JSON list of C-alpha atoms in Angstrom, two decimals:
[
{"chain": "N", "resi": 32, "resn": "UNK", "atom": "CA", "xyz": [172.64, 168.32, 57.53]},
{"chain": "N", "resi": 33, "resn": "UNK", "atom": "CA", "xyz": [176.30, 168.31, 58.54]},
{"chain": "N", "resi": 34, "resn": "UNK", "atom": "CA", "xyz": [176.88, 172.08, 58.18]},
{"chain": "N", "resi": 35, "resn": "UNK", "atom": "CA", "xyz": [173.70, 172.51, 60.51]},
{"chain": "N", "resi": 36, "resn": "UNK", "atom": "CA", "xyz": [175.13, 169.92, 63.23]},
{"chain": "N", "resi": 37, "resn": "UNK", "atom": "CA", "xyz": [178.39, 172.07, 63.32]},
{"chain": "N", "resi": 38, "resn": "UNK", "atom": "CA", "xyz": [176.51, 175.42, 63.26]},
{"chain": "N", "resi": 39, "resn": "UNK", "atom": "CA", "xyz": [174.47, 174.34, 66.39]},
{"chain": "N", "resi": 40, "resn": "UNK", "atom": "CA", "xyz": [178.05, 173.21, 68.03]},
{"chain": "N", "resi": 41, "resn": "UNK", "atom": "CA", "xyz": [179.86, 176.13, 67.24]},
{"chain": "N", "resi": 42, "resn": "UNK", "atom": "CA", "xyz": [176.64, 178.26, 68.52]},
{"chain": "N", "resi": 43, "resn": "UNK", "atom": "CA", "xyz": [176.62, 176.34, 71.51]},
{"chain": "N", "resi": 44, "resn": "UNK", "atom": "CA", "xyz": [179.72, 176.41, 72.12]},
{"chain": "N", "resi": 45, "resn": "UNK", "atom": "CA", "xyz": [180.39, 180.55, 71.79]},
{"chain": "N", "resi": 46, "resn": "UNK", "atom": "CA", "xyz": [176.90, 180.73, 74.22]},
{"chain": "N", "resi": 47, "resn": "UNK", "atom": "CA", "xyz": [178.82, 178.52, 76.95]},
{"chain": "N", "resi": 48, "resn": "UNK", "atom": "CA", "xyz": [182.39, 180.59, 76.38]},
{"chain": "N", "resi": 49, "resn": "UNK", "atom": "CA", "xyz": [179.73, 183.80, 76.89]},
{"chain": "N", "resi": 50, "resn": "UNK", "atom": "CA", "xyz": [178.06, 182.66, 80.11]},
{"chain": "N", "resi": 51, "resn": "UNK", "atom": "CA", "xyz": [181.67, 181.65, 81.54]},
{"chain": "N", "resi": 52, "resn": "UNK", "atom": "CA", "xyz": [182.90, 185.26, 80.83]},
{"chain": "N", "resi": 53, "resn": "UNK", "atom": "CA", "xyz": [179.83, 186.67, 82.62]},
{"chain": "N", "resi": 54, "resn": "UNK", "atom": "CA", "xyz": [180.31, 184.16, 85.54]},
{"chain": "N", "resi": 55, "resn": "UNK", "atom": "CA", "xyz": [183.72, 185.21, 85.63]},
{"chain": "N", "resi": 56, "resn": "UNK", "atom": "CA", "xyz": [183.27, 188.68, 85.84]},
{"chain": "N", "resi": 57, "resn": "UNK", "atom": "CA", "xyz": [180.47, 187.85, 87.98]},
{"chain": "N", "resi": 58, "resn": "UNK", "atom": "CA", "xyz": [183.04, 185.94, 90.29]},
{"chain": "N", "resi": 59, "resn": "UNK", "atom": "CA", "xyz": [185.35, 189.13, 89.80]},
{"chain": "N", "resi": 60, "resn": "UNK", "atom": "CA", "xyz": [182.54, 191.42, 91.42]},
{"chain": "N", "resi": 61, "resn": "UNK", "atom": "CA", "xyz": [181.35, 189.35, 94.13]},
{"chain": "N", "resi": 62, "resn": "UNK", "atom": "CA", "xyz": [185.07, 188.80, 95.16]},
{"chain": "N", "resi": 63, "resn": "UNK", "atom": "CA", "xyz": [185.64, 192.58, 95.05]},
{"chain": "N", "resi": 64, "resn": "UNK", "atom": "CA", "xyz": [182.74, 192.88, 97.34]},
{"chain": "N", "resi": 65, "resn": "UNK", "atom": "CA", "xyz": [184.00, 190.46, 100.09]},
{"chain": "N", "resi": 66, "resn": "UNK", "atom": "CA", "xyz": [187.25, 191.85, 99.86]},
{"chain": "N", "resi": 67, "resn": "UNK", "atom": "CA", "xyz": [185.57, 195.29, 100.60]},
{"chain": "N", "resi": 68, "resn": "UNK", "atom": "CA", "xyz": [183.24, 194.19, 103.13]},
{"chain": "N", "resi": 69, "resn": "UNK", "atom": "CA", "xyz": [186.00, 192.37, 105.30]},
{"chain": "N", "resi": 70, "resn": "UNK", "atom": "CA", "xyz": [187.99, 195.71, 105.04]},
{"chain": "N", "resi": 71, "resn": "UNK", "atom": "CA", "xyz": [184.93, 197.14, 106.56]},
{"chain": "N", "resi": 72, "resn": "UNK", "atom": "CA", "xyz": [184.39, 194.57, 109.40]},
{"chain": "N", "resi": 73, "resn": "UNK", "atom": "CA", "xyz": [187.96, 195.13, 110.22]},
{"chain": "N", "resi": 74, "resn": "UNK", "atom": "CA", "xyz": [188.09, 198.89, 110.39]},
{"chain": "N", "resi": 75, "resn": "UNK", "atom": "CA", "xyz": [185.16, 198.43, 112.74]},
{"chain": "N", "resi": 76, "resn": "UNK", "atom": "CA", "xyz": [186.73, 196.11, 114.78]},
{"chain": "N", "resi": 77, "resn": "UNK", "atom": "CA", "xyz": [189.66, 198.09, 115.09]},
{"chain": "N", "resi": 78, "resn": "UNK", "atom": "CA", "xyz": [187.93, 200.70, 116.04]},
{"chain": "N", "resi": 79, "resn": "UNK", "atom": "CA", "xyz": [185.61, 198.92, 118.27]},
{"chain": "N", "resi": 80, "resn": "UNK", "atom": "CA", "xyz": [189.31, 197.59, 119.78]},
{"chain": "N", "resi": 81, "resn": "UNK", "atom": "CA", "xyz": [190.35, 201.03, 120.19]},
{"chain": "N", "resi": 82, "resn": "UNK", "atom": "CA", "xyz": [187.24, 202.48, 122.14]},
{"chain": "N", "resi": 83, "resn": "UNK", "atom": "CA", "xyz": [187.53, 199.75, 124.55]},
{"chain": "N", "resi": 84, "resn": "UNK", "atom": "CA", "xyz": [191.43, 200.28, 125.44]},
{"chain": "N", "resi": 85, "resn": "UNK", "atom": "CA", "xyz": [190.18, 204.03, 125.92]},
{"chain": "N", "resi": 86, "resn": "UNK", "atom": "CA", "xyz": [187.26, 203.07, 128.01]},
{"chain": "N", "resi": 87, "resn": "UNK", "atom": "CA", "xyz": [190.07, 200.34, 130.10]},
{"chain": "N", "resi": 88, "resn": "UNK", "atom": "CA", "xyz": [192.28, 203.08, 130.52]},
{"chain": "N", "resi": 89, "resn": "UNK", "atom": "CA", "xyz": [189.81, 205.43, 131.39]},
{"chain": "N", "resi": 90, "resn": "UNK", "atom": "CA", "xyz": [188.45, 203.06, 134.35]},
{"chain": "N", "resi": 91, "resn": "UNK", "atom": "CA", "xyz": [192.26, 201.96, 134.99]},
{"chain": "N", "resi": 92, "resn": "UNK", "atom": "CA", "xyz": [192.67, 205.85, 135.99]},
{"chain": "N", "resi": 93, "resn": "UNK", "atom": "CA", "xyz": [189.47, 206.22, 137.98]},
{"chain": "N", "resi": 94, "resn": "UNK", "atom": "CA", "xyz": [190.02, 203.17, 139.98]},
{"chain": "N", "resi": 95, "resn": "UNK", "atom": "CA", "xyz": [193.68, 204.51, 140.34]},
{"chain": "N", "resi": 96, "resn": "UNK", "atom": "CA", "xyz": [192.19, 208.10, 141.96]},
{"chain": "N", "resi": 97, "resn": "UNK", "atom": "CA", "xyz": [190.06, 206.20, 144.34]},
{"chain": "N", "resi": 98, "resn": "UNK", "atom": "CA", "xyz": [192.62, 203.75, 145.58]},
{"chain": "N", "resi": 99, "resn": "UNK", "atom": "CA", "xyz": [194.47, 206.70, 146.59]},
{"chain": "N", "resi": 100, "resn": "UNK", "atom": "CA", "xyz": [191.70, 208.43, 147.81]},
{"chain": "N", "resi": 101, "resn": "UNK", "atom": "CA", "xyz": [191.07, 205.34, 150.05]},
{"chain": "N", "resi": 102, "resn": "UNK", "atom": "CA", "xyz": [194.43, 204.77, 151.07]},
{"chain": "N", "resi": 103, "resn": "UNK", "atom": "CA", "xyz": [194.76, 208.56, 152.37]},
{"chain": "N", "resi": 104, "resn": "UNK", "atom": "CA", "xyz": [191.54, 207.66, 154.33]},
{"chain": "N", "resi": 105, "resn": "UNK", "atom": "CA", "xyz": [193.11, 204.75, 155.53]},
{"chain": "N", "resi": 106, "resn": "UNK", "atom": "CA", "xyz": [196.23, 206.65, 156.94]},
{"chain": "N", "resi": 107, "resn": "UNK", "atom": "CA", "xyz": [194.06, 209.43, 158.47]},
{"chain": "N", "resi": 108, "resn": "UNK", "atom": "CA", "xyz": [192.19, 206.48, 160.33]},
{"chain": "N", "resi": 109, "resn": "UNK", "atom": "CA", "xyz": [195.90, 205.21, 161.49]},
{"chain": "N", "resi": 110, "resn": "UNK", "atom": "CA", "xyz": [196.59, 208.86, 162.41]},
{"chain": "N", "resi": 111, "resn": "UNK", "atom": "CA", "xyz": [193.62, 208.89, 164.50]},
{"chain": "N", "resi": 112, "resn": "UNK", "atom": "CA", "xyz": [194.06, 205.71, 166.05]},
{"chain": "N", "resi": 113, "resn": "UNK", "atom": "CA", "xyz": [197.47, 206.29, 167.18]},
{"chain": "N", "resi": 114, "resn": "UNK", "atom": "CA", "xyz": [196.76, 209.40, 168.71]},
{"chain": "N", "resi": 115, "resn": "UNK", "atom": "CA", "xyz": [194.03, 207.95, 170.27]},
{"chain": "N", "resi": 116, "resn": "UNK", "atom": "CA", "xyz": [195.88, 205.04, 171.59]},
{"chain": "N", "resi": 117, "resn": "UNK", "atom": "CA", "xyz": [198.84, 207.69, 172.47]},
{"chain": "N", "resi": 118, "resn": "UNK", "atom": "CA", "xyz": [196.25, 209.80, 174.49]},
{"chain": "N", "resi": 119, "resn": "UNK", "atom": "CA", "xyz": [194.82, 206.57, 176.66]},
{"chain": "N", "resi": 120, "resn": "UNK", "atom": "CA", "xyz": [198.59, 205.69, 177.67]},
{"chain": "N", "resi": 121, "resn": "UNK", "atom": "CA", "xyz": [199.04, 209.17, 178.54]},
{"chain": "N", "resi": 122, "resn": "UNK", "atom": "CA", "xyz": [195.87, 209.43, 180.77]},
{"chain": "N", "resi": 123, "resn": "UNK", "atom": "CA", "xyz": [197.15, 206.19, 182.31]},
{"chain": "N", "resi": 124, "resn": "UNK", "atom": "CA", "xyz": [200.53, 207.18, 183.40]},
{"chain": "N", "resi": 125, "resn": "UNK", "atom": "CA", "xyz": [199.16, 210.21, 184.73]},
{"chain": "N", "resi": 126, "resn": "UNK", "atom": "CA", "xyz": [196.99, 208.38, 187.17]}
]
């Protein structure tokens, strides 16, 4: 009776050293996995990152263009205006 208590210990023992090496290597895979998958997510993000500095700059330099387009505006409408303002105080000393 003895030698078929220790025989069921011994068998139950190797069966729980077996399921830990399979949850181990389980553990192994899974952690592989999430290490692969967070690689991902941050090659996306950087990319993701990268697209929107290009799509900043992009505006940066668009905005830039029509800030000088409206400041060249702006000095033809001083032009104007002076030469405007010249030509009434040269009709009026000529009266």
């Amino acid at each position: 009776m003895r030698k078929f208590v220790l025989a069921a210990a011994v068998a139950t023992s190797a069966l729980g050293l077996a399921a830990c090496g399979e949850t181990a290597d389980a553990v192994g895979e899974t952690g592989d996995a999430m290490a692969a998958d967070a690689a991902s997510i941050a090659d996306d993000a950087t990319a993701a990152a990268e697209e929107g500095a290009a799509a900043v700059e992009g505006a940066a330099d668009e905005a830039g263009a029509e800030m000088a387009e409206g400041a060249a505006d702006v000095e033809a409408a001083a032009d104007e205006a002076a030469a405007n303002a010249e030509a009434m105080v040269d009709g009026e000393d000529g009266e």
